[in-house]
Amino acid sequence: MRRLILIAVPYLWLLALFLVPFLIVLKISLSDTAIAIPPYTPTLDLAGGWAAFKDFLGQLDMENFVWLTEDDLYWKAYLSSVKIAFFATVLTLVAGYPIAYAMARAAPEWRPTLLMLVILPFWTSFLIRVYAWMGILSNEGLLNGLLLKLGLIAEPLTILNTNAAVYIGIVYTYLPFMILPIYSALEKMDESLLEAAEDLGCSRLQAFWLVTVPLSKQGIIAGCFLVFIPVVGEFVIPSLLGGSGTLMIGKVLFEEFFNNRDWPVASAVAVILLLILIIPIILFQRNEQKQREAEG
Amino acid sequence: MAETVFAPWTDPQQKPLIQFKGVTKRFGDFIAIDNLSQDIYAQEFFALLGPSGCGKTTMMRMLAGFEAPTEGQILIAGQDVARVPPNKRAVNMMFQSYALFPHLTVWDNIAFGLRREGKSKAEIEPRVAEMLRLTRLERFARRKPHQISGGQRQRVALARSLAKAPKLLLLDEPLGALDAKLRQQTQFELMDIQEKTGTTFVIVTHDQEEAMTVASRVAVMDEGRIIQVATPPEIYEQPNSVYVADFIGDVNIIEGVAHPQADGYDILWVEGRQPLHAKSTRSFSNGQRCFLAMRPEKVAIGTEEPETRNKVKGRIIDIAYLGNLSTYHVEVPGGRIIKAQTANTRRLSRRTLTWEDEVWLSWTETAAVMLEE
Ligand SMILES: Nc1ncnc2c1ncn2[C@@H]1O[C@H](COP(=O)(O)OP(=O)(O)OP(=O)(O)O)[C@@H](O)[C@H]1O
Ligand SMILES: [Mg+2]
């Protein structure tokens, strides 16, 4: 009985905070726009009984999903989001792995401080940090100022409002999500394994490829998913740092929702986004499971 | 046996394979190895014995190249190895912690070193199979290290270090986790490999019986220094100090004062008792403090007063039954306990000695070794 309660609590939590909102979004995505509050129809009226419910179901349709396939804006936005998320994940990995490696190799008394520094940015609002990047990357910004002063460039570089700025923003923002799982995998690694590898004839570099990288594989996979999954739906960074050429589904969704007040289409966009992400989410879960088994 | 003539350390013509020359290793201000000089010859089976923390692993790690001496030199085959990285040394080490690669199967762990040599599959496969057979791991080849038992892991580590058939093999407590039978078998396998391949072994062990069984020479260490190096019989029969005598096997130590006589030394050990008598290769001055070390099995025990010069009367206060042997703890004048060991050739019920019995202990003049410290 106690077991049952223990299991039930997280499931109830998920039901209330994940499944129910999802069903609501799904329902809205099958509705039609209306100039009303809320701005869609039909709405469920439980007072009307069974007949009203049947009538309500009858009014739901797939129209919005069909619409998504008709306007090429949407699939281009999905594709571009996945592409940006993929390259941003690779960049974050390239930047994050050496940092995680250095942290795991640092003297043990330094490690808590270094971890602290990685987490420190979370203490400031995400929005303020992205705004700060606007200040850094703009034509009159800090970066251009510095480069001009050093004489490395004659004309200010246009970085803000390009995809480059989006990548910089994403790598900066999501770096901790990449570093932490890789660090935790590397930190667990027994250093005598590297000695054993060297003893058996590996150079330092070979030992790194043959021992360190495979042993941090789970951390790498976890980090990549933790970056990729949220970045696909990212809205703030592309809209603040990106330009008109930056097409991401998060931005499209925001515009449908707030600018066009088209809740049903916005919901349909969200539902499709979720379906796209479900594959990596499942893969991520599998990876976590495998890791637990390997440790158990 | 061949071992009896194998003694390169007595031959000044022989060049040692390994030379420690005044090697000191400090960790911070802690001295792990203290000005150690030692030669180890090719094809030796050199055993390091000593209490925990005395620096055995540190010595091995310096040989393998994972630690550099703070002072002094290490030469392998006449070459100073200070600048040679571990992967360039013809040395393989079996780690005390095993250090098995958790992401590889038992098979791949063993093949790891062979693959690095760029050997072909046709060469690697039979070699790995041979190692698996030797360590009786055939059935576990496809498992990962976390799926096998502690003793099996130890065998994988052993197999992995043996696979490359190096010139010099460092084994840090290779058999500690094995049961007595398997340990004995593996000891003989190791000696066999040693004989067949001529590999030089340096082996750390906590088990002095194991050291005695396999080693050509045994080094007893304490606090970063080697106290004595000798063949197993020598180190057992002729320890150079109380420390070594006490560390190797069971021993009775009797403190006394030496008085030179025509045929050896009289040793006064309890006021008003007849002195003990012993012969010694060492010389002692009149009135010098000395220690008599004698092995329990060299002390005879009986109910009749014996005819020998060394005899002490006492009372049995404890009997330790070891199956093939029994050790009697006998309280003698002065409250001292002397242990005497006899082989249990008769059945238990036929033996006469029991608790509280008054007995005579006796030993010959050459049974005890006189030591200064
Ligand atoms: N990296 C290190 N830093 C500081 N001290 C160390 C280090 N490695 C070893 N020591 C110290 O050096 C001493 C010798 O260590 P070593 O590992 O050689 O002992 P050992 O003889 O192998 O002991 P055991 O039989 O327990 O394995 C120990 O006191 C140990 O604490
Ligand atoms: Mg050790």
PDB file of N, CA and C in Angstrom, chain A residues 190 192-204 206 210-211 214-215 293-296, chain B residues 61 64 66 86-87 91-93 95 97 99-103 109 112-113 116 146 160-161 164:
ATOM      1  N   ASP A 190      38.046   6.769 -12.668  1.00  0.00           N
ATOM      2  CA  ASP A 190      39.217   6.429 -11.875  1.00  0.00           C
ATOM      3  C   ASP A 190      40.473   6.758 -12.694  1.00  0.00           C
ATOM      4  N   SER A 192      43.424   5.833 -12.357  1.00  0.00           N
ATOM      5  CA  SER A 192      44.342   4.715 -12.594  1.00  0.00           C
ATOM      6  C   SER A 192      44.018   4.022 -13.914  1.00  0.00           C
ATOM      7  N   LEU A 193      42.791   4.233 -14.442  1.00  0.00           N
ATOM      8  CA  LEU A 193      42.458   3.652 -15.752  1.00  0.00           C
ATOM      9  C   LEU A 193      43.339   4.244 -16.841  1.00  0.00           C
ATOM     10  N   LEU A 194      43.609   5.531 -16.729  1.00  0.00           N
ATOM     11  CA  LEU A 194      44.477   6.166 -17.723  1.00  0.00           C
ATOM     12  C   LEU A 194      45.896   5.638 -17.582  1.00  0.00           C
ATOM     13  N   GLU A 195      46.310   5.435 -16.331  1.00  0.00           N
ATOM     14  CA  GLU A 195      47.639   4.869 -16.110  1.00  0.00           C
ATOM     15  C   GLU A 195      47.712   3.465 -16.695  1.00  0.00           C
ATOM     16  N   ALA A 196      46.659   2.694 -16.477  1.00  0.00           N
ATOM     17  CA  ALA A 196      46.644   1.337 -17.020  1.00  0.00           C
ATOM     18  C   ALA A 196      46.746   1.379 -18.540  1.00  0.00           C
ATOM     19  N   ALA A 197      46.017   2.313 -19.158  1.00  0.00           N
ATOM     20  CA  ALA A 197      46.048   2.429 -20.614  1.00  0.00           C
ATOM     21  C   ALA A 197      47.459   2.781 -21.089  1.00  0.00           C
ATOM     22  N   GLU A 198      48.089   3.718 -20.387  1.00  0.00           N
ATOM     23  CA  GLU A 198      49.455   4.089 -20.765  1.00  0.00           C
ATOM     24  C   GLU A 198      50.402   2.923 -20.551  1.00  0.00           C
ATOM     25  N   ASP A 199      50.182   2.230 -19.451  1.00  0.00           N
ATOM     26  CA  ASP A 199      51.039   1.082 -19.156  1.00  0.00           C
ATOM     27  C   ASP A 199      50.966   0.047 -20.272  1.00  0.00           C
ATOM     28  N   LEU A 200      49.776  -0.064 -20.885  1.00  0.00           N
ATOM     29  CA  LEU A 200      49.582  -1.063 -21.931  1.00  0.00           C
ATOM     30  C   LEU A 200      49.945  -0.513 -23.312  1.00  0.00           C
ATOM     31  N   GLY A 201      50.560   0.654 -23.354  1.00  0.00           N
ATOM     32  CA  GLY A 201      51.129   1.121 -24.612  1.00  0.00           C
ATOM     33  C   GLY A 201      50.437   2.284 -25.276  1.00  0.00           C
ATOM     34  N   CYS A 202      49.458   2.910 -24.617  1.00  0.00           N
ATOM     35  CA  CYS A 202      48.783   4.052 -25.215  1.00  0.00           C
ATOM     36  C   CYS A 202      49.575   5.320 -24.974  1.00  0.00           C
ATOM     37  N   SER A 203      49.542   6.229 -25.947  1.00  0.00           N
ATOM     38  CA  SER A 203      50.019   7.573 -25.668  1.00  0.00           C
ATOM     39  C   SER A 203      48.905   8.284 -24.900  1.00  0.00           C
ATOM     40  N   ARG A 204      49.214   9.472 -24.385  1.00  0.00           N
ATOM     41  CA  ARG A 204      48.195  10.245 -23.653  1.00  0.00           C
ATOM     42  C   ARG A 204      46.937  10.440 -24.499  1.00  0.00           C
ATOM     43  N   GLN A 206      45.897   8.738 -27.158  1.00  0.00           N
ATOM     44  CA  GLN A 206      45.162   7.479 -27.375  1.00  0.00           C
ATOM     45  C   GLN A 206      44.365   7.104 -26.131  1.00  0.00           C
ATOM     46  N   LEU A 210      40.489   6.331 -26.104  1.00  0.00           N
ATOM     47  CA  LEU A 210      40.070   4.951 -25.861  1.00  0.00           C
ATOM     48  C   LEU A 210      39.464   4.747 -24.485  1.00  0.00           C
ATOM     49  N   VAL A 211      39.762   5.641 -23.563  1.00  0.00           N
ATOM     50  CA  VAL A 211      39.262   5.442 -22.199  1.00  0.00           C
ATOM     51  C   VAL A 211      38.386   6.615 -21.755  1.00  0.00           C
ATOM     52  N   PRO A 214      35.044   7.222 -24.149  1.00  0.00           N
ATOM     53  CA  PRO A 214      33.986   6.222 -23.956  1.00  0.00           C
ATOM     54  C   PRO A 214      33.376   6.261 -22.553  1.00  0.00           C
ATOM     55  N   LEU A 215      34.196   6.559 -21.554  1.00  0.00           N
ATOM     56  CA  LEU A 215      33.662   6.555 -20.198  1.00  0.00           C
ATOM     57  C   LEU A 215      32.823   7.800 -19.909  1.00  0.00           C
ATOM     58  N   GLU A 293      21.734   1.391 -15.209  1.00  0.00           N
ATOM     59  CA  GLU A 293      22.023  -0.047 -15.217  1.00  0.00           C
ATOM     60  C   GLU A 293      23.520  -0.308 -15.122  1.00  0.00           C
ATOM     61  N   ALA A 294      24.297   0.484 -15.858  1.00  0.00           N
ATOM     62  CA  ALA A 294      25.748   0.297 -15.859  1.00  0.00           C
ATOM     63  C   ALA A 294      26.330   0.546 -14.473  1.00  0.00           C
ATOM     64  N   GLU A 295      25.706   1.471 -13.755  1.00  0.00           N
ATOM     65  CA  GLU A 295      26.214   1.770 -12.421  1.00  0.00           C
ATOM     66  C   GLU A 295      25.711   0.773 -11.397  1.00  0.00           C
ATOM     67  N   GLY A 296      24.508   0.252 -11.616  1.00  0.00           N
ATOM     68  CA  GLY A 296      23.852  -0.589 -10.615  1.00  0.00           C
ATOM     69  C   GLY A 296      24.501  -1.915 -10.413  1.00  0.00           C
TER      70      GLY A 296
ATOM     71  N   ARG B  61      55.324   1.827  -8.849  1.00  0.00           N
ATOM     72  CA  ARG B  61      54.871   2.924  -9.703  1.00  0.00           C
ATOM     73  C   ARG B  61      56.051   3.693 -10.291  1.00  0.00           C
ATOM     74  N   ALA B  64      57.211   1.535 -13.165  1.00  0.00           N
ATOM     75  CA  ALA B  64      56.309   1.585 -14.320  1.00  0.00           C
ATOM     76  C   ALA B  64      56.316   2.962 -14.974  1.00  0.00           C
ATOM     77  N   PHE B  66      54.979   5.926 -13.392  1.00  0.00           N
ATOM     78  CA  PHE B  66      53.893   6.815 -12.980  1.00  0.00           C
ATOM     79  C   PHE B  66      54.325   7.801 -11.910  1.00  0.00           C
ATOM     80  N   PRO B  86      55.592   5.966 -19.461  1.00  0.00           N
ATOM     81  CA  PRO B  86      55.147   4.592 -19.177  1.00  0.00           C
ATOM     82  C   PRO B  86      54.893   3.758 -20.425  1.00  0.00           C
ATOM     83  N   ASN B  87      54.327   4.385 -21.480  1.00  0.00           N
ATOM     84  CA  ASN B  87      53.975   3.586 -22.663  1.00  0.00           C
ATOM     85  C   ASN B  87      55.188   3.197 -23.487  1.00  0.00           C
ATOM     86  N   VAL B  91      57.589  -2.585 -19.682  1.00  0.00           N
ATOM     87  CA  VAL B  91      57.173  -2.991 -18.344  1.00  0.00           C
ATOM     88  C   VAL B  91      55.656  -3.019 -18.335  1.00  0.00           C
ATOM     89  N   ASN B  92      55.077  -4.047 -17.755  1.00  0.00           N
ATOM     90  CA  ASN B  92      53.637  -4.027 -17.534  1.00  0.00           C
ATOM     91  C   ASN B  92      53.376  -4.189 -16.064  1.00  0.00           C
ATOM     92  N   MET B  93      52.324  -3.532 -15.632  1.00  0.00           N
ATOM     93  CA  MET B  93      52.024  -3.531 -14.209  1.00  0.00           C
ATOM     94  C   MET B  93      50.609  -4.032 -14.001  1.00  0.00           C
ATOM     95  N   PHE B  95      47.736  -3.544 -11.483  1.00  0.00           N
ATOM     96  CA  PHE B  95      47.439  -2.556 -10.454  1.00  0.00           C
ATOM     97  C   PHE B  95      46.781  -3.203  -9.248  1.00  0.00           C
ATOM     98  N   SER B  97      44.565  -1.886  -7.550  1.00  0.00           N
ATOM     99  CA  SER B  97      43.122  -1.634  -7.647  1.00  0.00           C
ATOM    100  C   SER B  97      42.541  -2.247  -8.918  1.00  0.00           C
ATOM    101  N   ALA B  99      42.218  -1.607 -11.890  1.00  0.00           N
ATOM    102  CA  ALA B  99      42.089  -0.627 -12.975  1.00  0.00           C
ATOM    103  C   ALA B  99      41.621  -1.275 -14.271  1.00  0.00           C
ATOM    104  N   LEU B 100      40.572  -2.073 -14.198  1.00  0.00           N
ATOM    105  CA  LEU B 100      39.995  -2.667 -15.416  1.00  0.00           C
ATOM    106  C   LEU B 100      39.142  -1.615 -16.111  1.00  0.00           C
ATOM    107  N   PHE B 101      39.123  -1.660 -17.449  1.00  0.00           N
ATOM    108  CA  PHE B 101      38.321  -0.688 -18.178  1.00  0.00           C
ATOM    109  C   PHE B 101      36.852  -1.096 -18.089  1.00  0.00           C
ATOM    110  N   PRO B 102      36.030  -0.279 -17.445  1.00  0.00           N
ATOM    111  CA  PRO B 102      34.644  -0.708 -17.194  1.00  0.00           C
ATOM    112  C   PRO B 102      33.806  -0.797 -18.452  1.00  0.00           C
ATOM    113  N   HIS B 103      34.217  -0.091 -19.525  1.00  0.00           N
ATOM    114  CA  HIS B 103      33.387  -0.080 -20.736  1.00  0.00           C
ATOM    115  C   HIS B 103      33.752  -1.215 -21.683  1.00  0.00           C
ATOM    116  N   ASN B 109      39.431  -6.206 -22.512  1.00  0.00           N
ATOM    117  CA  ASN B 109      40.413  -5.743 -21.528  1.00  0.00           C
ATOM    118  C   ASN B 109      41.743  -6.451 -21.732  1.00  0.00           C
ATOM    119  N   PHE B 112      43.524  -5.405 -24.903  1.00  0.00           N
ATOM    120  CA  PHE B 112      43.823  -3.961 -25.023  1.00  0.00           C
ATOM    121  C   PHE B 112      45.283  -3.685 -25.382  1.00  0.00           C
ATOM    122  N   GLY B 113      46.180  -4.266 -24.612  1.00  0.00           N
ATOM    123  CA  GLY B 113      47.606  -4.007 -24.832  1.00  0.00           C
ATOM    124  C   GLY B 113      48.101  -4.560 -26.165  1.00  0.00           C
ATOM    125  N   ARG B 116      47.200  -2.315 -29.050  1.00  0.00           N
ATOM    126  CA  ARG B 116      48.039  -1.116 -29.147  1.00  0.00           C
ATOM    127  C   ARG B 116      49.341  -1.413 -29.864  1.00  0.00           C
ATOM    128  N   HIS B 146      31.988  -5.171 -14.234  1.00  0.00           N
ATOM    129  CA  HIS B 146      31.062  -5.071 -13.093  1.00  0.00           C
ATOM    130  C   HIS B 146      30.132  -6.282 -12.985  1.00  0.00           C
ATOM    131  N   ARG B 160      45.530  -9.467 -18.129  1.00  0.00           N
ATOM    132  CA  ARG B 160      45.802  -8.299 -18.965  1.00  0.00           C
ATOM    133  C   ARG B 160      47.277  -7.906 -18.903  1.00  0.00           C
ATOM    134  N   SER B 161      47.864  -8.006 -17.685  1.00  0.00           N
ATOM    135  CA  SER B 161      49.270  -7.613 -17.575  1.00  0.00           C
ATOM    136  C   SER B 161      50.197  -8.679 -18.163  1.00  0.00           C
ATOM    137  N   LYS B 164      50.880  -9.188 -22.792  1.00  0.00           N
ATOM    138  CA  LYS B 164      51.903  -8.647 -23.680  1.00  0.00           C
ATOM    139  C   LYS B 164      53.258  -9.321 -23.500  1.00  0.00           C
TER     140      LYS B 164
END
